[in-house]
Amino acid sequence: MLHITPAAVDPVKVSLPLFIERCPAGFPSPCADYADAELDLNDYCIKKKSSTFFVRAIGNSMNDIGLHSGDLMVVDKAEEAHHGDIVIAEIDGEFTVKRLLLTPRPGLQAMNPNFPTIYPENLQIFGVVMAFVHKTRGGE
Amino acid sequence: MMFALADVNSFYASCEAVLNPKLRGKPLIILSNNDGCCVARSAAAKKLGIKMGMPWFQIQQMSFPEKVYAFSSNYSLYHSFSQRVMSHLEELSPRVEQYSVDEMFIDIRSIDNCMDFETFGHQLRAHVLKGTGLTIGVGMGPGKVLAKAAQWASKEWPQFKGVLALTPGNPRRTEKLLSLMPVQEVWGCGSRISKKLNLMGIHTALQLARANPTFIRKNFSVVLERICRELNGESCISLEEAPPAKQQIICSRSFGERITTYEAMRQAVCQYAERAAEKLRGEHQYCRHISVFVKTSPFAVNEIYYSNVATEKLTTPTRDTRDIIAAAMKSLDRIWDDGRRYAKAGIMLNDFTPNGVSQLDLFDEVQPRPASDALMHVLDGINNSGLGKVWFAGRGIAPEWQMKRDMLSPSYTTKWSDLPVASIR
């Protein structure tokens, strides 16, 4: 009986990788290991992107809180509204900027001395204003 | 396996109302392209008896007890909200497949180790509502078909409060539901298949589940056999997180008004060719087949219906807008017939390759253009910047055949000029 056996695989064959990357011989940049991403204003203003909406403020400027007509408001819909927060409230089918009061009873304080603080029975809050963006040059 | 299907209630109508508080709870309808017919309704509009697909001119003539708000389809707004819903679902469950603009499949296996499936469903619902203002319905089942069945039932019977789970541990419930579900409501059973099934005596989803899978495959297809097995709790259709690479790109529109001149048709086809080429580059593909089709309206009286298609085959795959426009114009010339009133035209790109590599032909008229990729990169860069648009002159400057969207709402989330406004009071 003739047995056919496969030739032994060469056990000493070792493959060595060839690096195509060049190795610079000069002094490496001392900053290379400390490279950080540049600062992003989005990270500063926006806590949660998927629930954030931009809303334009229109009306009498409110110097007390630094909000001017035409400013951009960064509004987070998912954020829990606390006492004293600036919020976007829905009144008579319109968005309005108000300060939320929870004590002594839930109410919306006007941002304008010509308007009274109101205490609606059904308080509809769209979201919490997290930041204002006011442009000082070039208008919009 | 366990899947959940989340779908947004009256998606288009709800998106319109989130950033326009005036519309909350009001009857609200969305019209199809060219403001043709009603394609979406708010709950209040459904109550007034406005039906899906009703022509807009007909609705205008009806009288209603209160004002009915109508909007043209604002796709950029709906897309933005669709992405937001998707991100919210991903925050609670990382594996999500976007099935359509308002439906997402979610992998929820092993969730029941921590909490009840339905509790999780209510969590999803609350989370999406809080962040986007949209209400979703959630159906859950051991396969996609059963998840879809549960979602159908959650809408059909209000007592489920929008969340229903069909679990393997409660087969009685699944059986009861399937016995009440007409077979045409089953996912993947179109009207043609349902008719054939009805003729065989299969009227409910339960009857389909009880049918012999081999018999179903012989008489229908392997797809329906899978559906049949899925109804029995066997998961056959898996989650597709990454959409499969496109095999074809179609860009077509109905015209706002009929096109009768060759010049106007050239402009329209040129615009569709540009858009299709842009999509092709977005898919990182090259194409070799370019087809153009034109049709007149099949409903027009005293007109003979005309529809035709012509294809150009290139020897070298391309994704250069200039090549695609040139091929489209050649095709159009072959099928253009003077004296007709065209209602629709479109372009189709086929035969894709992921890279432009191919054997060049010495005698081919169309040789690859130098620096094509760089130019197209600049073109797409400008057009996607949101700052302005550049286009090929073949498209004209002010086409009168443009899609009619007279009642478009602002693109609240995608255009700086369209931001919602709040008054300081």
mmCIF file with all atom_site columns, C-alpha atoms in Angstrom, chain B residues 109-282:
data_model
loop_
_atom_site.group_PDB
_atom_site.id
_atom_site.type_symbol
_atom_site.label_atom_id
_atom_site.label_alt_id
_atom_site.label_comp_id
_atom_site.label_asym_id
_atom_site.label_entity_id
_atom_site.label_seq_id
_atom_site.pdbx_PDB_ins_code
_atom_site.Cartn_x
_atom_site.Cartn_y
_atom_site.Cartn_z
_atom_site.occupancy
_atom_site.B_iso_or_equiv
_atom_site.pdbx_formal_charge
_atom_site.auth_seq_id
_atom_site.auth_comp_id
_atom_site.auth_asym_id
_atom_site.auth_atom_id
_atom_site.pdbx_PDB_model_num
ATOM 1   C CA . ARG B 1 109 ? -33.750 41.418 23.729  1.00 0.00 ? 109 ARG B CA 1
ATOM 2   C CA . SER B 1 110 ? -32.880 40.799 27.393  1.00 0.00 ? 110 SER B CA 1
ATOM 3   C CA . ILE B 1 111 ? -34.558 44.028 28.494  1.00 0.00 ? 111 ILE B CA 1
ATOM 4   C CA . ASP B 1 112 ? -36.942 41.815 30.495  1.00 0.00 ? 112 ASP B CA 1
ATOM 5   C CA . ASN B 1 113 ? -34.042 40.926 32.797  1.00 0.00 ? 113 ASN B CA 1
ATOM 6   C CA . CYS B 1 114 ? -34.311 44.458 34.177  1.00 0.00 ? 114 CYS B CA 1
ATOM 7   C CA . MET B 1 115 ? -37.922 45.408 33.615  1.00 0.00 ? 115 MET B CA 1
ATOM 8   C CA . ASP B 1 116 ? -41.148 44.432 32.007  1.00 0.00 ? 116 ASP B CA 1
ATOM 9   C CA . PHE B 1 117 ? -41.227 44.915 28.195  1.00 0.00 ? 117 PHE B CA 1
ATOM 10  C CA . GLU B 1 118 ? -44.273 47.131 28.418  1.00 0.00 ? 118 GLU B CA 1
ATOM 11  C CA . THR B 1 119 ? -42.710 49.274 31.153  1.00 0.00 ? 119 THR B CA 1
ATOM 12  C CA . PHE B 1 120 ? -39.777 49.809 28.810  1.00 0.00 ? 120 PHE B CA 1
ATOM 13  C CA . GLY B 1 121 ? -42.206 50.677 26.014  1.00 0.00 ? 121 GLY B CA 1
ATOM 14  C CA . HIS B 1 122 ? -43.781 53.361 28.167  1.00 0.00 ? 122 HIS B CA 1
ATOM 15  C CA . GLN B 1 123 ? -40.301 54.677 28.997  1.00 0.00 ? 123 GLN B CA 1
ATOM 16  C CA . LEU B 1 124 ? -39.469 54.990 25.300  1.00 0.00 ? 124 LEU B CA 1
ATOM 17  C CA . ARG B 1 125 ? -42.739 56.800 24.758  1.00 0.00 ? 125 ARG B CA 1
ATOM 18  C CA . ALA B 1 126 ? -42.199 59.274 27.591  1.00 0.00 ? 126 ALA B CA 1
ATOM 19  C CA . HIS B 1 127 ? -38.588 59.919 26.562  1.00 0.00 ? 127 HIS B CA 1
ATOM 20  C CA . VAL B 1 128 ? -39.441 60.715 22.934  1.00 0.00 ? 128 VAL B CA 1
ATOM 21  C CA . LEU B 1 129 ? -42.415 62.886 23.933  1.00 0.00 ? 129 LEU B CA 1
ATOM 22  C CA . LYS B 1 130 ? -40.320 64.916 26.356  1.00 0.00 ? 130 LYS B CA 1
ATOM 23  C CA . GLY B 1 131 ? -37.489 65.648 23.939  1.00 0.00 ? 131 GLY B CA 1
ATOM 24  C CA . THR B 1 132 ? -39.366 66.071 20.661  1.00 0.00 ? 132 THR B CA 1
ATOM 25  C CA . GLY B 1 133 ? -43.020 66.713 21.483  1.00 0.00 ? 133 GLY B CA 1
ATOM 26  C CA . LEU B 1 134 ? -44.030 63.743 19.318  1.00 0.00 ? 134 LEU B CA 1
ATOM 27  C CA . THR B 1 135 ? -46.075 60.778 20.555  1.00 0.00 ? 135 THR B CA 1
ATOM 28  C CA . ILE B 1 136 ? -45.021 57.293 19.498  1.00 0.00 ? 136 ILE B CA 1
ATOM 29  C CA . GLY B 1 137 ? -46.815 53.971 19.594  1.00 0.00 ? 137 GLY B CA 1
ATOM 30  C CA . VAL B 1 138 ? -44.748 50.913 20.523  1.00 0.00 ? 138 VAL B CA 1
ATOM 31  C CA . GLY B 1 139 ? -45.472 47.328 19.486  1.00 0.00 ? 139 GLY B CA 1
ATOM 32  C CA . MET B 1 140 ? -43.242 44.501 20.669  1.00 0.00 ? 140 MET B CA 1
ATOM 33  C CA . GLY B 1 141 ? -42.869 40.897 19.611  1.00 0.00 ? 141 GLY B CA 1
ATOM 34  C CA . PRO B 1 142 ? -40.350 38.063 19.160  1.00 0.00 ? 142 PRO B CA 1
ATOM 35  C CA . GLY B 1 143 ? -40.018 38.967 15.462  1.00 0.00 ? 143 GLY B CA 1
ATOM 36  C CA . LYS B 1 144 ? -40.516 42.007 13.265  1.00 0.00 ? 144 LYS B CA 1
ATOM 37  C CA . VAL B 1 145 ? -43.863 40.781 11.896  1.00 0.00 ? 145 VAL B CA 1
ATOM 38  C CA . LEU B 1 146 ? -45.307 40.255 15.377  1.00 0.00 ? 146 LEU B CA 1
ATOM 39  C CA . ALA B 1 147 ? -43.910 43.611 16.556  1.00 0.00 ? 147 ALA B CA 1
ATOM 40  C CA . LYS B 1 148 ? -45.726 45.242 13.665  1.00 0.00 ? 148 LYS B CA 1
ATOM 41  C CA . ALA B 1 149 ? -48.901 43.310 14.545  1.00 0.00 ? 149 ALA B CA 1
ATOM 42  C CA . ALA B 1 150 ? -48.659 44.519 18.157  1.00 0.00 ? 150 ALA B CA 1
ATOM 43  C CA . GLN B 1 151 ? -48.170 48.089 16.952  1.00 0.00 ? 151 GLN B CA 1
ATOM 44  C CA . TRP B 1 152 ? -51.273 47.770 14.723  1.00 0.00 ? 152 TRP B CA 1
ATOM 45  C CA . ALA B 1 153 ? -53.278 46.502 17.702  1.00 0.00 ? 153 ALA B CA 1
ATOM 46  C CA . SER B 1 154 ? -51.996 49.244 20.004  1.00 0.00 ? 154 SER B CA 1
ATOM 47  C CA . LYS B 1 155 ? -53.556 51.779 17.632  1.00 0.00 ? 155 LYS B CA 1
ATOM 48  C CA . GLU B 1 156 ? -56.731 49.788 17.034  1.00 0.00 ? 156 GLU B CA 1
ATOM 49  C CA . TRP B 1 157 ? -57.612 49.423 20.736  1.00 0.00 ? 157 TRP B CA 1
ATOM 50  C CA . PRO B 1 158 ? -57.056 52.542 22.860  1.00 0.00 ? 158 PRO B CA 1
ATOM 51  C CA . GLN B 1 159 ? -57.019 50.557 26.115  1.00 0.00 ? 159 GLN B CA 1
ATOM 52  C CA . PHE B 1 160 ? -53.413 49.515 25.407  1.00 0.00 ? 160 PHE B CA 1
ATOM 53  C CA . LYS B 1 161 ? -52.398 53.208 25.729  1.00 0.00 ? 161 LYS B CA 1
ATOM 54  C CA . GLY B 1 162 ? -50.064 52.931 22.735  1.00 0.00 ? 162 GLY B CA 1
ATOM 55  C CA . VAL B 1 163 ? -47.856 50.138 24.087  1.00 0.00 ? 163 VAL B CA 1
ATOM 56  C CA . LEU B 1 164 ? -48.372 46.412 23.571  1.00 0.00 ? 164 LEU B CA 1
ATOM 57  C CA . ALA B 1 165 ? -45.971 43.485 23.918  1.00 0.00 ? 165 ALA B CA 1
ATOM 58  C CA . LEU B 1 166 ? -46.599 40.035 22.470  1.00 0.00 ? 166 LEU B CA 1
ATOM 59  C CA . THR B 1 167 ? -44.286 37.766 24.435  1.00 0.00 ? 167 THR B CA 1
ATOM 60  C CA . PRO B 1 168 ? -43.576 34.056 23.973  1.00 0.00 ? 168 PRO B CA 1
ATOM 61  C CA . GLY B 1 169 ? -44.649 33.607 27.602  1.00 0.00 ? 169 GLY B CA 1
ATOM 62  C CA . ASN B 1 170 ? -48.240 34.596 26.796  1.00 0.00 ? 170 ASN B CA 1
ATOM 63  C CA . PRO B 1 171 ? -49.209 32.686 23.611  1.00 0.00 ? 171 PRO B CA 1
ATOM 64  C CA . ARG B 1 172 ? -52.928 33.044 24.333  1.00 0.00 ? 172 ARG B CA 1
ATOM 65  C CA . ARG B 1 173 ? -52.748 36.800 23.907  1.00 0.00 ? 173 ARG B CA 1
ATOM 66  C CA . THR B 1 174 ? -50.878 36.544 20.593  1.00 0.00 ? 174 THR B CA 1
ATOM 67  C CA . GLU B 1 175 ? -53.393 34.009 19.339  1.00 0.00 ? 175 GLU B CA 1
ATOM 68  C CA . LYS B 1 176 ? -56.352 36.173 20.340  1.00 0.00 ? 176 LYS B CA 1
ATOM 69  C CA . LEU B 1 177 ? -54.892 39.221 18.607  1.00 0.00 ? 177 LEU B CA 1
ATOM 70  C CA . LEU B 1 178 ? -54.015 37.375 15.398  1.00 0.00 ? 178 LEU B CA 1
ATOM 71  C CA . SER B 1 179 ? -57.524 35.945 15.216  1.00 0.00 ? 179 SER B CA 1
ATOM 72  C CA . LEU B 1 180 ? -58.899 39.501 15.218  1.00 0.00 ? 180 LEU B CA 1
ATOM 73  C CA . MET B 1 181 ? -56.397 40.812 12.675  1.00 0.00 ? 181 MET B CA 1
ATOM 74  C CA . PRO B 1 182 ? -57.384 40.766 8.988   1.00 0.00 ? 182 PRO B CA 1
ATOM 75  C CA . VAL B 1 183 ? -54.661 39.174 6.879   1.00 0.00 ? 183 VAL B CA 1
ATOM 76  C CA . GLN B 1 184 ? -54.164 42.327 4.771   1.00 0.00 ? 184 GLN B CA 1
ATOM 77  C CA . GLU B 1 185 ? -52.963 44.134 7.911   1.00 0.00 ? 185 GLU B CA 1
ATOM 78  C CA . VAL B 1 186 ? -50.052 41.699 8.299   1.00 0.00 ? 186 VAL B CA 1
ATOM 79  C CA . TRP B 1 187 ? -46.688 43.259 7.415   1.00 0.00 ? 187 TRP B CA 1
ATOM 80  C CA . GLY B 1 188 ? -45.718 42.238 3.876   1.00 0.00 ? 188 GLY B CA 1
ATOM 81  C CA . CYS B 1 189 ? -49.181 41.088 2.803   1.00 0.00 ? 189 CYS B CA 1
ATOM 82  C CA . GLY B 1 190 ? -50.154 43.478 0.062   1.00 0.00 ? 190 GLY B CA 1
ATOM 83  C CA . SER B 1 191 ? -53.607 43.656 -1.453  1.00 0.00 ? 191 SER B CA 1
ATOM 84  C CA . ARG B 1 192 ? -52.737 41.209 -4.247  1.00 0.00 ? 192 ARG B CA 1
ATOM 85  C CA . ILE B 1 193 ? -51.388 38.545 -1.892  1.00 0.00 ? 193 ILE B CA 1
ATOM 86  C CA . SER B 1 194 ? -54.273 39.059 0.541   1.00 0.00 ? 194 SER B CA 1
ATOM 87  C CA . LYS B 1 195 ? -56.814 38.523 -2.221  1.00 0.00 ? 195 LYS B CA 1
ATOM 88  C CA . LYS B 1 196 ? -55.201 35.250 -3.188  1.00 0.00 ? 196 LYS B CA 1
ATOM 89  C CA . LEU B 1 197 ? -55.039 34.208 0.463   1.00 0.00 ? 197 LEU B CA 1
ATOM 90  C CA . ASN B 1 198 ? -58.721 35.078 0.915   1.00 0.00 ? 198 ASN B CA 1
ATOM 91  C CA . LEU B 1 199 ? -59.589 32.841 -2.041  1.00 0.00 ? 199 LEU B CA 1
ATOM 92  C CA . MET B 1 200 ? -57.790 30.008 -0.250  1.00 0.00 ? 200 MET B CA 1
ATOM 93  C CA . GLY B 1 201 ? -59.916 30.630 2.837   1.00 0.00 ? 201 GLY B CA 1
ATOM 94  C CA . ILE B 1 202 ? -57.232 32.489 4.784   1.00 0.00 ? 202 ILE B CA 1
ATOM 95  C CA . HIS B 1 203 ? -58.845 35.647 6.146   1.00 0.00 ? 203 HIS B CA 1
ATOM 96  C CA . THR B 1 204 ? -57.159 36.308 9.494   1.00 0.00 ? 204 THR B CA 1
ATOM 97  C CA . ALA B 1 205 ? -53.532 36.511 10.556  1.00 0.00 ? 205 ALA B CA 1
ATOM 98  C CA . LEU B 1 206 ? -54.100 33.478 12.774  1.00 0.00 ? 206 LEU B CA 1
ATOM 99  C CA . GLN B 1 207 ? -55.197 31.386 9.788   1.00 0.00 ? 207 GLN B CA 1
ATOM 100 C CA . LEU B 1 208 ? -52.017 32.408 7.978   1.00 0.00 ? 208 LEU B CA 1
ATOM 101 C CA . ALA B 1 209 ? -49.954 31.461 11.026  1.00 0.00 ? 209 ALA B CA 1
ATOM 102 C CA . ARG B 1 210 ? -51.619 28.023 11.080  1.00 0.00 ? 210 ARG B CA 1
ATOM 103 C CA . ALA B 1 211 ? -51.023 27.411 7.361   1.00 0.00 ? 211 ALA B CA 1
ATOM 104 C CA . ASN B 1 212 ? -48.337 24.961 6.328   1.00 0.00 ? 212 ASN B CA 1
ATOM 105 C CA . PRO B 1 213 ? -45.136 26.918 5.558   1.00 0.00 ? 213 PRO B CA 1
ATOM 106 C CA . THR B 1 214 ? -44.177 24.571 2.720   1.00 0.00 ? 214 THR B CA 1
ATOM 107 C CA . PHE B 1 215 ? -47.570 25.085 1.137   1.00 0.00 ? 215 PHE B CA 1
ATOM 108 C CA . ILE B 1 216 ? -47.151 28.853 1.424   1.00 0.00 ? 216 ILE B CA 1
ATOM 109 C CA . ARG B 1 217 ? -43.705 28.791 -0.143  1.00 0.00 ? 217 ARG B CA 1
ATOM 110 C CA . LYS B 1 218 ? -44.964 26.650 -3.046  1.00 0.00 ? 218 LYS B CA 1
ATOM 111 C CA . ASN B 1 219 ? -47.937 28.879 -3.777  1.00 0.00 ? 219 ASN B CA 1
ATOM 112 C CA . PHE B 1 220 ? -46.433 32.268 -2.948  1.00 0.00 ? 220 PHE B CA 1
ATOM 113 C CA . SER B 1 221 ? -42.814 32.941 -2.141  1.00 0.00 ? 221 SER B CA 1
ATOM 114 C CA . VAL B 1 222 ? -40.139 32.374 0.418   1.00 0.00 ? 222 VAL B CA 1
ATOM 115 C CA . VAL B 1 223 ? -40.863 35.887 1.706   1.00 0.00 ? 223 VAL B CA 1
ATOM 116 C CA . LEU B 1 224 ? -44.414 34.966 2.699   1.00 0.00 ? 224 LEU B CA 1
ATOM 117 C CA . GLU B 1 225 ? -43.153 31.734 4.212   1.00 0.00 ? 225 GLU B CA 1
ATOM 118 C CA . ARG B 1 226 ? -40.871 33.785 6.464   1.00 0.00 ? 226 ARG B CA 1
ATOM 119 C CA . ILE B 1 227 ? -43.807 35.980 7.447   1.00 0.00 ? 227 ILE B CA 1
ATOM 120 C CA . CYS B 1 228 ? -45.803 32.853 8.224   1.00 0.00 ? 228 CYS B CA 1
ATOM 121 C CA . ARG B 1 229 ? -42.999 31.527 10.437  1.00 0.00 ? 229 ARG B CA 1
ATOM 122 C CA . GLU B 1 230 ? -42.596 34.917 12.113  1.00 0.00 ? 230 GLU B CA 1
ATOM 123 C CA . LEU B 1 231 ? -46.292 34.887 13.046  1.00 0.00 ? 231 LEU B CA 1
ATOM 124 C CA . ASN B 1 232 ? -45.531 31.681 14.942  1.00 0.00 ? 232 ASN B CA 1
ATOM 125 C CA . GLY B 1 233 ? -42.877 33.434 16.987  1.00 0.00 ? 233 GLY B CA 1
ATOM 126 C CA . GLU B 1 234 ? -39.841 32.414 14.970  1.00 0.00 ? 234 GLU B CA 1
ATOM 127 C CA . SER B 1 235 ? -37.579 35.384 14.147  1.00 0.00 ? 235 SER B CA 1
ATOM 128 C CA . CYS B 1 236 ? -36.574 35.204 10.452  1.00 0.00 ? 236 CYS B CA 1
ATOM 129 C CA . ILE B 1 237 ? -36.013 38.828 9.510   1.00 0.00 ? 237 ILE B CA 1
ATOM 130 C CA . SER B 1 238 ? -33.057 40.456 11.231  1.00 0.00 ? 238 SER B CA 1
ATOM 131 C CA . LEU B 1 239 ? -32.354 44.041 12.203  1.00 0.00 ? 239 LEU B CA 1
ATOM 132 C CA . GLU B 1 240 ? -30.592 46.076 9.514   1.00 0.00 ? 240 GLU B CA 1
ATOM 133 C CA . GLU B 1 241 ? -28.790 48.840 11.314  1.00 0.00 ? 241 GLU B CA 1
ATOM 134 C CA . ALA B 1 242 ? -26.859 50.011 8.280   1.00 0.00 ? 242 ALA B CA 1
ATOM 135 C CA . PRO B 1 243 ? -29.017 50.413 5.198   1.00 0.00 ? 243 PRO B CA 1
ATOM 136 C CA . PRO B 1 244 ? -27.804 48.171 2.343   1.00 0.00 ? 244 PRO B CA 1
ATOM 137 C CA . ALA B 1 245 ? -25.916 49.900 -0.472  1.00 0.00 ? 245 ALA B CA 1
ATOM 138 C CA . LYS B 1 246 ? -28.309 51.277 -3.052  1.00 0.00 ? 246 LYS B CA 1
ATOM 139 C CA . GLN B 1 247 ? -28.572 49.442 -6.358  1.00 0.00 ? 247 GLN B CA 1
ATOM 140 C CA . GLN B 1 248 ? -30.509 52.152 -8.095  1.00 0.00 ? 248 GLN B CA 1
ATOM 141 C CA . ILE B 1 249 ? -31.182 55.852 -7.730  1.00 0.00 ? 249 ILE B CA 1
ATOM 142 C CA . ILE B 1 250 ? -34.398 57.366 -9.034  1.00 0.00 ? 250 ILE B CA 1
ATOM 143 C CA . CYS B 1 251 ? -35.143 61.051 -9.095  1.00 0.00 ? 251 CYS B CA 1
ATOM 144 C CA . SER B 1 252 ? -38.549 61.972 -10.471 1.00 0.00 ? 252 SER B CA 1
ATOM 145 C CA . ARG B 1 253 ? -41.300 64.506 -9.834  1.00 0.00 ? 253 ARG B CA 1
ATOM 146 C CA . SER B 1 254 ? -44.717 65.366 -11.112 1.00 0.00 ? 254 SER B CA 1
ATOM 147 C CA . PHE B 1 255 ? -44.721 68.853 -12.580 1.00 0.00 ? 255 PHE B CA 1
ATOM 148 C CA . GLY B 1 256 ? -46.597 71.739 -10.990 1.00 0.00 ? 256 GLY B CA 1
ATOM 149 C CA . GLU B 1 257 ? -48.135 72.376 -14.397 1.00 0.00 ? 257 GLU B CA 1
ATOM 150 C CA . ARG B 1 258 ? -47.955 70.331 -17.600 1.00 0.00 ? 258 ARG B CA 1
ATOM 151 C CA . ILE B 1 259 ? -44.824 70.687 -19.712 1.00 0.00 ? 259 ILE B CA 1
ATOM 152 C CA . THR B 1 260 ? -45.388 71.194 -23.422 1.00 0.00 ? 260 THR B CA 1
ATOM 153 C CA . THR B 1 261 ? -42.102 72.630 -24.670 1.00 0.00 ? 261 THR B CA 1
ATOM 154 C CA . TYR B 1 262 ? -38.870 70.783 -25.261 1.00 0.00 ? 262 TYR B CA 1
ATOM 155 C CA . GLU B 1 263 ? -36.874 73.544 -23.574 1.00 0.00 ? 263 GLU B CA 1
ATOM 156 C CA . ALA B 1 264 ? -38.801 73.235 -20.302 1.00 0.00 ? 264 ALA B CA 1
ATOM 157 C CA . MET B 1 265 ? -38.454 69.449 -20.341 1.00 0.00 ? 265 MET B CA 1
ATOM 158 C CA . ARG B 1 266 ? -34.705 69.727 -20.867 1.00 0.00 ? 266 ARG B CA 1
ATOM 159 C CA . GLN B 1 267 ? -34.507 72.002 -17.840 1.00 0.00 ? 267 GLN B CA 1
ATOM 160 C CA . ALA B 1 268 ? -36.493 69.583 -15.695 1.00 0.00 ? 268 ALA B CA 1
ATOM 161 C CA . VAL B 1 269 ? -34.460 66.539 -16.719 1.00 0.00 ? 269 VAL B CA 1
ATOM 162 C CA . CYS B 1 270 ? -31.282 68.531 -16.200 1.00 0.00 ? 270 CYS B CA 1
ATOM 163 C CA . GLN B 1 271 ? -32.309 69.345 -12.637 1.00 0.00 ? 271 GLN B CA 1
ATOM 164 C CA . TYR B 1 272 ? -33.214 65.722 -11.845 1.00 0.00 ? 272 TYR B CA 1
ATOM 165 C CA . ALA B 1 273 ? -29.899 64.585 -13.359 1.00 0.00 ? 273 ALA B CA 1
ATOM 166 C CA . GLU B 1 274 ? -28.030 67.002 -11.092 1.00 0.00 ? 274 GLU B CA 1
ATOM 167 C CA . ARG B 1 275 ? -29.874 65.785 -8.016  1.00 0.00 ? 275 ARG B CA 1
ATOM 168 C CA . ALA B 1 276 ? -29.391 62.113 -8.949  1.00 0.00 ? 276 ALA B CA 1
ATOM 169 C CA . ALA B 1 277 ? -25.662 62.663 -9.504  1.00 0.00 ? 277 ALA B CA 1
ATOM 170 C CA . GLU B 1 278 ? -25.392 64.320 -6.107  1.00 0.00 ? 278 GLU B CA 1
ATOM 171 C CA . LYS B 1 279 ? -27.159 61.345 -4.479  1.00 0.00 ? 279 LYS B CA 1
ATOM 172 C CA . LEU B 1 280 ? -24.852 58.959 -6.353  1.00 0.00 ? 280 LEU B CA 1
ATOM 173 C CA . ARG B 1 281 ? -21.776 60.697 -4.933  1.00 0.00 ? 281 ARG B CA 1
ATOM 174 C CA . GLY B 1 282 ? -23.392 60.570 -1.482  1.00 0.00 ? 282 GLY B CA 1
#
